[in-house]
mmCIF file with all atom_site columns, C-alpha atoms in Angstrom:
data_model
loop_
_atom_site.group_PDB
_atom_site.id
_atom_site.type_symbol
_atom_site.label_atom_id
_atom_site.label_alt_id
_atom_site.label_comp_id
_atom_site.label_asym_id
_atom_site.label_entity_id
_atom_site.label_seq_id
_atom_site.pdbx_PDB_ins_code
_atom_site.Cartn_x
_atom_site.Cartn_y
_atom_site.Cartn_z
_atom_site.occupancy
_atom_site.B_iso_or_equiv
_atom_site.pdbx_formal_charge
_atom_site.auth_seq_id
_atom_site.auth_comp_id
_atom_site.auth_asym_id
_atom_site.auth_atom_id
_atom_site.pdbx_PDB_model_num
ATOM 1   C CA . UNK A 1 1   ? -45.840 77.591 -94.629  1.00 0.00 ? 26  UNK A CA 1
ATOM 2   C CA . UNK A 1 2   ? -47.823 77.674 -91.470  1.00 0.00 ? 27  UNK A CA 1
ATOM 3   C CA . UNK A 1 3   ? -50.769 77.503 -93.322  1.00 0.00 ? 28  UNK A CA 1
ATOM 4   C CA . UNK A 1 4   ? -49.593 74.252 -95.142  1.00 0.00 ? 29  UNK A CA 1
ATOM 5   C CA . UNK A 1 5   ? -47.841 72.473 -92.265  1.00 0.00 ? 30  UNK A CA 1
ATOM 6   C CA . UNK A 1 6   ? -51.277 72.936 -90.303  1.00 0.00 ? 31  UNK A CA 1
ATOM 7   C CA . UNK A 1 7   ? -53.016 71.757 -93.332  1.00 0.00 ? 32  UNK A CA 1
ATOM 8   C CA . UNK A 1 8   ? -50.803 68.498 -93.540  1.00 0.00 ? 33  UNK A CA 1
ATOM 9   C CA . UNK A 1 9   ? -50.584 67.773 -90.334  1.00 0.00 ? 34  UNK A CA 1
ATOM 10  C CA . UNK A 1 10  ? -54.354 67.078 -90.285  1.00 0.00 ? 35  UNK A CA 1
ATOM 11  C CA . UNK A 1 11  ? -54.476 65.025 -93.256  1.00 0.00 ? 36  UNK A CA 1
ATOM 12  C CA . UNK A 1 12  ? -52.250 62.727 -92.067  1.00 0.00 ? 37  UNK A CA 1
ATOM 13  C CA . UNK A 1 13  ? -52.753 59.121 -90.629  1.00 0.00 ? 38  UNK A CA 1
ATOM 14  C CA . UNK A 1 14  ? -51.129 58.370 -87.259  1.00 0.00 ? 39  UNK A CA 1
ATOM 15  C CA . UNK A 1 15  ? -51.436 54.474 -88.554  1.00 0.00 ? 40  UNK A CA 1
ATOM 16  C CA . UNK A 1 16  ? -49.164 55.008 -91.715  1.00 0.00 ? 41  UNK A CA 1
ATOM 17  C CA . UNK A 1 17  ? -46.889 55.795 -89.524  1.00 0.00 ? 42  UNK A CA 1
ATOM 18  C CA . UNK A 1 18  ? -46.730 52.946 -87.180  1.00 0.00 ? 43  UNK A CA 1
ATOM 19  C CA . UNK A 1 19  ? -44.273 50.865 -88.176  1.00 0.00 ? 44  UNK A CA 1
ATOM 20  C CA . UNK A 1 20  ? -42.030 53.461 -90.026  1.00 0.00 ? 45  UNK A CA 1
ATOM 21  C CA . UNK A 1 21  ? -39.521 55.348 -89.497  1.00 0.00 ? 46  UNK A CA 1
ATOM 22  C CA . UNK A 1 22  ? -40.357 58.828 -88.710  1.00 0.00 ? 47  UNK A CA 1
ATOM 23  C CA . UNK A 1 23  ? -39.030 61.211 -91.434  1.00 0.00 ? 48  UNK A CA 1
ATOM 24  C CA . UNK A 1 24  ? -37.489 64.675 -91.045  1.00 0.00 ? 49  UNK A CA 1
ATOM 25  C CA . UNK A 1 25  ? -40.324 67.203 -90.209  1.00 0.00 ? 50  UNK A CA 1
ATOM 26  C CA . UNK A 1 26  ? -39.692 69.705 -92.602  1.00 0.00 ? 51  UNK A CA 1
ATOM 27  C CA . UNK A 1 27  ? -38.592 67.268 -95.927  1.00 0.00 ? 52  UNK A CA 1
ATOM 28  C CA . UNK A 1 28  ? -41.846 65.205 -95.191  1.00 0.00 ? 53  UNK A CA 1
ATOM 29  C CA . UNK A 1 29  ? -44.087 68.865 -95.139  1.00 0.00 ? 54  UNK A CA 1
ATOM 30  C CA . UNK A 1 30  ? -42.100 69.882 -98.295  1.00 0.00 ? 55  UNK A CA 1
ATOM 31  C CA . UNK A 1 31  ? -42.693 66.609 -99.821  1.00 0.00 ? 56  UNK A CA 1
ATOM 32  C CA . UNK A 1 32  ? -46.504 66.594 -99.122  1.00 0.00 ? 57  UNK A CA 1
ATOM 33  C CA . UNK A 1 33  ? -46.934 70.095 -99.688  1.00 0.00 ? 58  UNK A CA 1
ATOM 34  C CA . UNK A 1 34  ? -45.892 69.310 -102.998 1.00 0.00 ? 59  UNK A CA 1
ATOM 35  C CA . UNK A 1 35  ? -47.574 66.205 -103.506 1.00 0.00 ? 60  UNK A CA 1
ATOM 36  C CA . UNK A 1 36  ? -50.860 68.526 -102.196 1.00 0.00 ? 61  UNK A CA 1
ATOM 37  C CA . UNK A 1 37  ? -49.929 71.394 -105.005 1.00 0.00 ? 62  UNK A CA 1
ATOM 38  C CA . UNK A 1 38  ? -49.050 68.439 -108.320 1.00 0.00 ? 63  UNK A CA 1
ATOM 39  C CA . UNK A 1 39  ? -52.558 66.667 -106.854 1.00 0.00 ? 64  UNK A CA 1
ATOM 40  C CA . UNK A 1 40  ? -54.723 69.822 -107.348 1.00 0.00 ? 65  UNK A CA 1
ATOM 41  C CA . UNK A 1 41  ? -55.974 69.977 -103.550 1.00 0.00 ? 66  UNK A CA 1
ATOM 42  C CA . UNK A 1 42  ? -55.552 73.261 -102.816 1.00 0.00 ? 67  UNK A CA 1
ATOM 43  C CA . UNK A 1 43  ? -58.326 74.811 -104.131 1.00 0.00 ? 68  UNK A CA 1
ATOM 44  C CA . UNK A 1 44  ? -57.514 78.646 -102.221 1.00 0.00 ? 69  UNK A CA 1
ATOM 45  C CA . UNK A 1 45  ? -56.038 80.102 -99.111  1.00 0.00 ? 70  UNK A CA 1
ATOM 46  C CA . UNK A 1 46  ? -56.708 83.617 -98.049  1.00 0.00 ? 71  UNK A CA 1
ATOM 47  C CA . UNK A 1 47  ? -55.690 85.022 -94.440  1.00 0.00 ? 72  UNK A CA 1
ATOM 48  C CA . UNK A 1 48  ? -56.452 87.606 -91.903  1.00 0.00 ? 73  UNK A CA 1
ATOM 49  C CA . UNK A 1 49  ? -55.157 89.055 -88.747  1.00 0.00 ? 74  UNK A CA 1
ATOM 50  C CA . UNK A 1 50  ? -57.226 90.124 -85.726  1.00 0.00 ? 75  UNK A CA 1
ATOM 51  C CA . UNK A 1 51  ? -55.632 91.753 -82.689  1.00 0.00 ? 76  UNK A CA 1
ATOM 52  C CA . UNK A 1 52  ? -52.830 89.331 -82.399  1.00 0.00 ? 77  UNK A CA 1
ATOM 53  C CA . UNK A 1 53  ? -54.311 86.427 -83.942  1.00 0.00 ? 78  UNK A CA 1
ATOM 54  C CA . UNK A 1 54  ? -53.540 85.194 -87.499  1.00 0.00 ? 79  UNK A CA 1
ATOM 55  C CA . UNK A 1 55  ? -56.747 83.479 -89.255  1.00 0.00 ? 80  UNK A CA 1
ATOM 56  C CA . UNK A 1 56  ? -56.260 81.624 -92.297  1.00 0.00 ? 81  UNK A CA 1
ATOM 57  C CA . UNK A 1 57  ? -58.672 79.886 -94.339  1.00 0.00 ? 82  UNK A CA 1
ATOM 58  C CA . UNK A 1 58  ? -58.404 77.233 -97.077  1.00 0.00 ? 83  UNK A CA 1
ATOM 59  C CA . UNK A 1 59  ? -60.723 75.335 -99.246  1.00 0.00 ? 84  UNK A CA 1
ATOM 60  C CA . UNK A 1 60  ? -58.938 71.716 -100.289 1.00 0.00 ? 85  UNK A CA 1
ATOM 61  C CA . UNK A 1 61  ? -60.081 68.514 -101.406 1.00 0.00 ? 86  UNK A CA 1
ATOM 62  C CA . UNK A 1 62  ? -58.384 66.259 -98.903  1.00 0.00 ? 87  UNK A CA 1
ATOM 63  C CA . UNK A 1 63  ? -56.199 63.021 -100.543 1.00 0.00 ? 88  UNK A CA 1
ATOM 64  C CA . UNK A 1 64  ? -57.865 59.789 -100.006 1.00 0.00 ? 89  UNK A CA 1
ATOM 65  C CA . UNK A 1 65  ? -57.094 56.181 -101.176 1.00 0.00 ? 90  UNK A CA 1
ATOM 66  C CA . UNK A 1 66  ? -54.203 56.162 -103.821 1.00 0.00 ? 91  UNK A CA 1
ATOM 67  C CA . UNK A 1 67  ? -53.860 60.186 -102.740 1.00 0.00 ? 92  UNK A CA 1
ATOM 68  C CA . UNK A 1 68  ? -56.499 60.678 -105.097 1.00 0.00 ? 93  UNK A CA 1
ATOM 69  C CA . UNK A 1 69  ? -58.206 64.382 -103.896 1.00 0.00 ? 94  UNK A CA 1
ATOM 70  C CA . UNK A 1 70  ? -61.379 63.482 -103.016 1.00 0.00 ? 95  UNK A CA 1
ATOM 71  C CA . UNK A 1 71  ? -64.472 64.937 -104.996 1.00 0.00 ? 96  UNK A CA 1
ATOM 72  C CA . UNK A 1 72  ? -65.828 67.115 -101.641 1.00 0.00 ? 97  UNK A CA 1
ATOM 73  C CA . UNK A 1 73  ? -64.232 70.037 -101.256 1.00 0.00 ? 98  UNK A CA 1
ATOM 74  C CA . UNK A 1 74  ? -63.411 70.915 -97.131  1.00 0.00 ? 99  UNK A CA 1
ATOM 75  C CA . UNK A 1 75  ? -63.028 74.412 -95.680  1.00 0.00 ? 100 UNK A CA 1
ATOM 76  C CA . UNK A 1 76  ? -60.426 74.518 -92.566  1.00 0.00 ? 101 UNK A CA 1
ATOM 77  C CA . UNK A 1 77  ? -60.277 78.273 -90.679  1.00 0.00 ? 102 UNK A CA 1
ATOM 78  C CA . UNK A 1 78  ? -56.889 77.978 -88.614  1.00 0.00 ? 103 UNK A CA 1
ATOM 79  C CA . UNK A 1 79  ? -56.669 80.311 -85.671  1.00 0.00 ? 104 UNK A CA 1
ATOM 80  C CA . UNK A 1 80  ? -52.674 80.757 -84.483  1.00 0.00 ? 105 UNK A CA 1
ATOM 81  C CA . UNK A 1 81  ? -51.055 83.308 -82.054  1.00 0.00 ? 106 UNK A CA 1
ATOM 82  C CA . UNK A 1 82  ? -47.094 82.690 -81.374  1.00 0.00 ? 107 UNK A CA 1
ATOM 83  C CA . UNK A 1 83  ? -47.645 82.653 -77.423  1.00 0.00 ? 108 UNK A CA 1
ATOM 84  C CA . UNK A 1 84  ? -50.277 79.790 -77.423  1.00 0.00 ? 109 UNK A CA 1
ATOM 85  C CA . UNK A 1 85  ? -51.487 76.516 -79.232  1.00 0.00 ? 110 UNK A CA 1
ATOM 86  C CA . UNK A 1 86  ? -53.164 77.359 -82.682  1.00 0.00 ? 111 UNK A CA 1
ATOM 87  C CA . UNK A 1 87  ? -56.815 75.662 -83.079  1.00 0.00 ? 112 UNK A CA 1
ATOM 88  C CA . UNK A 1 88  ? -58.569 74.364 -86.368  1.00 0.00 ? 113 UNK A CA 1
ATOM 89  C CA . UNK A 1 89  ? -61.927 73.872 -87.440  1.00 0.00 ? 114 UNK A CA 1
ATOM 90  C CA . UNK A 1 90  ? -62.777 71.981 -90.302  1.00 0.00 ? 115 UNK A CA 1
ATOM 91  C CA . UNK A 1 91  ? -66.403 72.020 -92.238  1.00 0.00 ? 116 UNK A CA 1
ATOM 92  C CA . UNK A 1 92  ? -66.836 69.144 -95.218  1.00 0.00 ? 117 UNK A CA 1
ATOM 93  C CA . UNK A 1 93  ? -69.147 70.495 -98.148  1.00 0.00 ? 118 UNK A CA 1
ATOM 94  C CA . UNK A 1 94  ? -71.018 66.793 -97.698  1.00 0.00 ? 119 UNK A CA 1
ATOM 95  C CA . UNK A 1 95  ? -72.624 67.167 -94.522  1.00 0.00 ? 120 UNK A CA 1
ATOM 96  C CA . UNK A 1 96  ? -72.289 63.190 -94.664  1.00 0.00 ? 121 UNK A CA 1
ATOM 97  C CA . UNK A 1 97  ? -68.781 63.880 -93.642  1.00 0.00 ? 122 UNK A CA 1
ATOM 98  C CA . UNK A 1 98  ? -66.497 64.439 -91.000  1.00 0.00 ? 123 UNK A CA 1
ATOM 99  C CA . UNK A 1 99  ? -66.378 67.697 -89.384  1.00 0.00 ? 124 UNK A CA 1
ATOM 100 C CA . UNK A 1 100 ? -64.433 68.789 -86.737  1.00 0.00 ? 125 UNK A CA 1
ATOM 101 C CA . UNK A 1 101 ? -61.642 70.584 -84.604  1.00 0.00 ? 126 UNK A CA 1
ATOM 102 C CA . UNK A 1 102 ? -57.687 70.043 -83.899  1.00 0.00 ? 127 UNK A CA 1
ATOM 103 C CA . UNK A 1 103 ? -55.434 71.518 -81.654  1.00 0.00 ? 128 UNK A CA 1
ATOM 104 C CA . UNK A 1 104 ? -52.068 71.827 -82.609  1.00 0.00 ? 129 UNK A CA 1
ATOM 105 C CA . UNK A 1 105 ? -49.077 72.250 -80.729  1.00 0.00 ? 130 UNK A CA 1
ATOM 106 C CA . UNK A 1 106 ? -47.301 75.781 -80.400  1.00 0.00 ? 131 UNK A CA 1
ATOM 107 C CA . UNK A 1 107 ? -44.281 76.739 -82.960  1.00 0.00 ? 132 UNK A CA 1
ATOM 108 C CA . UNK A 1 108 ? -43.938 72.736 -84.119  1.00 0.00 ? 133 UNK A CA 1
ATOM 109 C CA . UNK A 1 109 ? -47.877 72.808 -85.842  1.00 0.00 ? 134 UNK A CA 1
ATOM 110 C CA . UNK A 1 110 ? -47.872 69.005 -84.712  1.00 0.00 ? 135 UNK A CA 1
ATOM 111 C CA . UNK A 1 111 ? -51.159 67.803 -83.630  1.00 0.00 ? 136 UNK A CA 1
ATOM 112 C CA . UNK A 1 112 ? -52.509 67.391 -79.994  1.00 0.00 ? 137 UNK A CA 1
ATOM 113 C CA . UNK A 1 113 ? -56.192 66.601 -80.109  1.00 0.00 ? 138 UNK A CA 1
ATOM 114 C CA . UNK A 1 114 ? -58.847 66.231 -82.844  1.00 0.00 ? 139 UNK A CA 1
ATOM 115 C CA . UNK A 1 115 ? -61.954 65.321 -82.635  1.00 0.00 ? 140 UNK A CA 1
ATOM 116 C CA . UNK A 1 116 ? -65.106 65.089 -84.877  1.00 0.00 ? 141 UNK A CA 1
ATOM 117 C CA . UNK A 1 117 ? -68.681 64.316 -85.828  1.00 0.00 ? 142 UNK A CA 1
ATOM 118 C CA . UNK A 1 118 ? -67.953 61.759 -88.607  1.00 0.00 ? 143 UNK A CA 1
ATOM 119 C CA . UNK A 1 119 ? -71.405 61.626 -89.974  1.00 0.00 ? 144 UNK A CA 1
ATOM 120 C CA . UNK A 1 120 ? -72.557 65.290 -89.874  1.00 0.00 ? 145 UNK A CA 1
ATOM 121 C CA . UNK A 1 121 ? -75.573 64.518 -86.974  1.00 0.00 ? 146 UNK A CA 1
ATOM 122 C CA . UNK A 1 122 ? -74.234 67.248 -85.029  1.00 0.00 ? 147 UNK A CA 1
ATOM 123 C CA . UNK A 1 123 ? -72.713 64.459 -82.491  1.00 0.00 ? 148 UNK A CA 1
ATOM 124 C CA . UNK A 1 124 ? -68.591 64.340 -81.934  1.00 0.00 ? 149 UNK A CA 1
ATOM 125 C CA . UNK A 1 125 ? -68.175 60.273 -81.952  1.00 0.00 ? 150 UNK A CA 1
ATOM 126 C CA . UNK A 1 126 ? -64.337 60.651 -82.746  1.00 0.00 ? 151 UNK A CA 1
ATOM 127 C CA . UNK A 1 127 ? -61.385 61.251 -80.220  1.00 0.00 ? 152 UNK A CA 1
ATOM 128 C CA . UNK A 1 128 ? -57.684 60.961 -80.939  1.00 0.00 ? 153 UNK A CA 1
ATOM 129 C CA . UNK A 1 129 ? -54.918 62.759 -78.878  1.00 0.00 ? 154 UNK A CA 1
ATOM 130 C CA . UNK A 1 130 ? -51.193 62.803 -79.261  1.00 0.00 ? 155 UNK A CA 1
ATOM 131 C CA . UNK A 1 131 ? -48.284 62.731 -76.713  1.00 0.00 ? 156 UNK A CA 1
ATOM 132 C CA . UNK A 1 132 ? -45.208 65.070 -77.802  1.00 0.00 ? 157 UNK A CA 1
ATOM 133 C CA . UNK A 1 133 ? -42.016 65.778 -76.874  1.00 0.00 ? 158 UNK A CA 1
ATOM 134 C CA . UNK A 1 134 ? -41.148 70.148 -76.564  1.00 0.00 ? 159 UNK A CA 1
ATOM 135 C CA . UNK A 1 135 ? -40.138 69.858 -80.031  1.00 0.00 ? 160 UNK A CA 1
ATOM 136 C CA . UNK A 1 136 ? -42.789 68.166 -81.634  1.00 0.00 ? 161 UNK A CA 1
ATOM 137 C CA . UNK A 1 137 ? -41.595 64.960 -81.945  1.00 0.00 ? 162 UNK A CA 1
ATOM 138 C CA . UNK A 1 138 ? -44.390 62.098 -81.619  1.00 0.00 ? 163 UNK A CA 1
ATOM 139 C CA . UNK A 1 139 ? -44.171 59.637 -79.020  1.00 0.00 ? 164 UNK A CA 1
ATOM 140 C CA . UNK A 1 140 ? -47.351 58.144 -79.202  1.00 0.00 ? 165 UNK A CA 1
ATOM 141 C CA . UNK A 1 141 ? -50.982 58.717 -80.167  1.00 0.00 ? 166 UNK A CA 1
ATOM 142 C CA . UNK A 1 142 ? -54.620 57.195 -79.096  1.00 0.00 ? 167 UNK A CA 1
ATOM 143 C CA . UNK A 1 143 ? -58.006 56.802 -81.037  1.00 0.00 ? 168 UNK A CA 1
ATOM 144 C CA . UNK A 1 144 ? -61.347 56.337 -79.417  1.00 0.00 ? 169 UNK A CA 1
ATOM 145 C CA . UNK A 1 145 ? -63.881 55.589 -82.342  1.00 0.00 ? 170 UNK A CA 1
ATOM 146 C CA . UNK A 1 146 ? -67.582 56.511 -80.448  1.00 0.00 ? 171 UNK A CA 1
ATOM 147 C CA . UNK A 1 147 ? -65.746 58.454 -78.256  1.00 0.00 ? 172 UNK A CA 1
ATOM 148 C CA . UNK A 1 148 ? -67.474 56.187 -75.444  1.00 0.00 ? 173 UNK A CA 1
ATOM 149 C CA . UNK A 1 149 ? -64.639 56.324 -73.361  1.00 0.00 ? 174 UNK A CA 1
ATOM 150 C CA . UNK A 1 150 ? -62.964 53.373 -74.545  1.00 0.00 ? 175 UNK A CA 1
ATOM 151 C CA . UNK A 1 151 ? -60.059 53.676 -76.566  1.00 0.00 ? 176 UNK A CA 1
ATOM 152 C CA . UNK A 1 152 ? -59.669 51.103 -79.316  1.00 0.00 ? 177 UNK A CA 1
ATOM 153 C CA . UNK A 1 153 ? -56.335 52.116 -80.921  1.00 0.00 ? 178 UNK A CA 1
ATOM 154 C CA . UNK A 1 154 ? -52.950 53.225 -79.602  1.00 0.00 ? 179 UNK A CA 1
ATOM 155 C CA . UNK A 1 155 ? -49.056 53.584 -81.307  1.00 0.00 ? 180 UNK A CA 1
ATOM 156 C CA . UNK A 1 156 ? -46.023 54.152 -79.318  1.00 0.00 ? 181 UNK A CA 1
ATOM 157 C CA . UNK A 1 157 ? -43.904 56.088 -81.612  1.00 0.00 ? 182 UNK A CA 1
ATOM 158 C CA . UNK A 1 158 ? -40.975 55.136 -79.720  1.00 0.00 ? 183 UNK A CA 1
ATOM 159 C CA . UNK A 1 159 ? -41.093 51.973 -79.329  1.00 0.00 ? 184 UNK A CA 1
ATOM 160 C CA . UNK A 1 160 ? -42.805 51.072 -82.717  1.00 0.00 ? 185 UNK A CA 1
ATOM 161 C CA . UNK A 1 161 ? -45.848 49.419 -81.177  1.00 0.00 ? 186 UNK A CA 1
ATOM 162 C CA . UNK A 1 162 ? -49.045 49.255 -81.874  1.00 0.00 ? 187 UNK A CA 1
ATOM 163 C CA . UNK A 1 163 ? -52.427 47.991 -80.247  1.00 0.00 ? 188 UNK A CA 1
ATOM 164 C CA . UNK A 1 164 ? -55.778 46.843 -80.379  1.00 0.00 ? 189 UNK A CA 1
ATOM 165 C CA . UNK A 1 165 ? -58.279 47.010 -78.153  1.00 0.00 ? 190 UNK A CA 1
ATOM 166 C CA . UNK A 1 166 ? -60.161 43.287 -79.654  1.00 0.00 ? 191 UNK A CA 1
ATOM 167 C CA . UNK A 1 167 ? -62.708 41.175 -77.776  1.00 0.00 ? 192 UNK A CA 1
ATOM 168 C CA . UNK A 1 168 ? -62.117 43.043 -74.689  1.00 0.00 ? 193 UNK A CA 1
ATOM 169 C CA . UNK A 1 169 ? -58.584 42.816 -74.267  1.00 0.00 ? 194 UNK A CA 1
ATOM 170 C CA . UNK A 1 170 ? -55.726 44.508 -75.681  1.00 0.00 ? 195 UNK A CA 1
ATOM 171 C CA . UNK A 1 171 ? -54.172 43.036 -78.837  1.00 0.00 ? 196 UNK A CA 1
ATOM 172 C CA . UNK A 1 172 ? -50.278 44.130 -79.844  1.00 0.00 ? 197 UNK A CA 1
ATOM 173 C CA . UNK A 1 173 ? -49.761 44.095 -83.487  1.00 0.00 ? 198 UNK A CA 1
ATOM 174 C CA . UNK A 1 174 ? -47.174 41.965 -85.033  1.00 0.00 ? 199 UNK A CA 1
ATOM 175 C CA . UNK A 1 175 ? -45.806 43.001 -88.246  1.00 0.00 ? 200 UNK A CA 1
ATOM 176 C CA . UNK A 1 176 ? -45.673 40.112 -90.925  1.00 0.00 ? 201 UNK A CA 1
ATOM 177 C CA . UNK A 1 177 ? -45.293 39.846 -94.973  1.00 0.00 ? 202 UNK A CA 1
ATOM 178 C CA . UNK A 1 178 ? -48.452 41.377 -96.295  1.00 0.00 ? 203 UNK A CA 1
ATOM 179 C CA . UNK A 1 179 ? -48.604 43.628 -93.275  1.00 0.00 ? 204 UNK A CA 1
ATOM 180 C CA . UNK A 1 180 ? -50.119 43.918 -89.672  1.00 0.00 ? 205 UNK A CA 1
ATOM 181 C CA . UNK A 1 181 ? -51.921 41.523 -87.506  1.00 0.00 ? 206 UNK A CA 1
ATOM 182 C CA . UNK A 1 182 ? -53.234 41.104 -84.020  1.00 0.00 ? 207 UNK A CA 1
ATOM 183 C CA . UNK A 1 183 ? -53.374 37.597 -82.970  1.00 0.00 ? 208 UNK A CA 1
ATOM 184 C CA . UNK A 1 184 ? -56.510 36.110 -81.071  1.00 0.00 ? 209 UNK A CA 1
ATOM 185 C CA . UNK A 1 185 ? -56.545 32.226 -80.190  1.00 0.00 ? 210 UNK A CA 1
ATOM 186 C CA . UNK A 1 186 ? -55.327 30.755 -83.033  1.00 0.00 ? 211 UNK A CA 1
ATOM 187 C CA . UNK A 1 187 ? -56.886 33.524 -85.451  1.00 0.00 ? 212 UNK A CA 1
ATOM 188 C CA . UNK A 1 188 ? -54.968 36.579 -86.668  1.00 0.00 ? 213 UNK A CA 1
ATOM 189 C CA . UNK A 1 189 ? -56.924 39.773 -88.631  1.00 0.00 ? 214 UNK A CA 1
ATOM 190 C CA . UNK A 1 190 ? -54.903 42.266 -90.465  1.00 0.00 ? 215 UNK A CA 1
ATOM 191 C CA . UNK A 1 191 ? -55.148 45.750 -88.033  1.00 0.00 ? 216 UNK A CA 1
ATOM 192 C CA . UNK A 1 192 ? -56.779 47.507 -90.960  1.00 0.00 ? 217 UNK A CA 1
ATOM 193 C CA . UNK A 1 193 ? -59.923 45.141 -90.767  1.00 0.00 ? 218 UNK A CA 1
ATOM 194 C CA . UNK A 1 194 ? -60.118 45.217 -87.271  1.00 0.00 ? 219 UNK A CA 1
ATOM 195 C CA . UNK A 1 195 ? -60.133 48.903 -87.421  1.00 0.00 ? 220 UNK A CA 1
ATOM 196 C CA . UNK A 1 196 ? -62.437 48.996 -90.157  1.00 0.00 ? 221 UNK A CA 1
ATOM 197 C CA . UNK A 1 197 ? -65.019 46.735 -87.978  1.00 0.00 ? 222 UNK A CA 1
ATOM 198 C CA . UNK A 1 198 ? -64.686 48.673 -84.740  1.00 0.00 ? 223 UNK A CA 1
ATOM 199 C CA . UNK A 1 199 ? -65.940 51.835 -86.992  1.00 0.00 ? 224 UNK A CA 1
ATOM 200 C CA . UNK A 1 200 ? -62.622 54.074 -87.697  1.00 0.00 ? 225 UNK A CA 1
ATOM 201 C CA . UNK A 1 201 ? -63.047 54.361 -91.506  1.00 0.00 ? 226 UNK A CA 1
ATOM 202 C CA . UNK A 1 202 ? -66.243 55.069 -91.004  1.00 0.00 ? 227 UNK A CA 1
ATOM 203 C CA . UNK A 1 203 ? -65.452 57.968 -89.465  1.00 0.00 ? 228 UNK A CA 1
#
């Protein structure tokens, strides 16, 4: 289960989560661990142990629009030891991809820090980092697409907020029918197209 909560944790999207309710850690890693197993993603885990330290390794093909598995397949070693934070590295088999490393929080497998070289140049241009609670529970998250020191997306779990960093100032979203905005003047864009212009699904 380690293996798979690990797995999870870095497939998921701290924006899906902005403006709902968090679920119940483990019913929302049984549920995806499911969903992973009836979508065909795992493709094989194997695991290893090394003076203290348990390595696993897995070969998936990470769920994408519609949780559709994508066609790449993505290899992920996970490092773990029960007295410290557990590490993963992540290698795409399109070097066109994102590759990169997360830290993940002792005993609760939530996510601290990722980062990544989204288009395989050997360059990390991709920062997000978590704050959480001793238990795990999120409380709020950052992105920095460029990783230029600038961080262009933030949620606070807590108090269901989320912001933009648009045309140089900071932009808080306002949830509407249809979904997410930031207002600007007297123009509004949907968060997932600002997103999309300052470079995050590129990435």
């Amino acid at each position: 289960m380690k293996m798979r909560y690990l797995l999870i944790g870095s497939l998921l999207s701290f924006s899906s989560l902005a403006f709902d309710k968090q679920p119940d850690d483990k019913k929302l890693i049984d549920k995806l661990a499911k969903l992973l197993e009836e979508k065909g993603a795992f493709k094989s885990i194997s695991n290893a142990e090394l003076d203290g330290f348990k390595m696993e390794s897995a070969f998936y093909n990470a769920l994408g629009k519609g949780l559709k598995p994508s066609k790449t397949t993505t290899h992920s070693l996970f490092i773990s030891n029960q007295k410290t934070m557990n590490v993963s590295l992540s290698v795409d088999d399109n070097k066109e991809n994102s590759n990169g490393v997360s830290i993940y929080q002792k005993n609760t497998g939530q996510s601290y820090v990722s980062v990544s070289d989204s288009d395989g140049d050997g360059v990390l241009d991709f920062i997000t980092y978590s704050i959480l609670d001793k238990d795990g529970k999120l409380l709020s998250s950052v992105e920095d697409f460029g990783m230029d020191g600038q961080i262009d997306f933030k949620i606070d779990f807590v108090k269901k907020t989320a912001w933009v960093f648009w045309e140089n100032e900071w932009r808080e979203s306002v949830r509407e029918e249809g979904g997410a905005f930031i207002q600007f003047g007297d123009k509004k864009i949907a968060i997932s197209d600002a997103l999309k212009i300052l470079g995050r699904y590129s990435r």
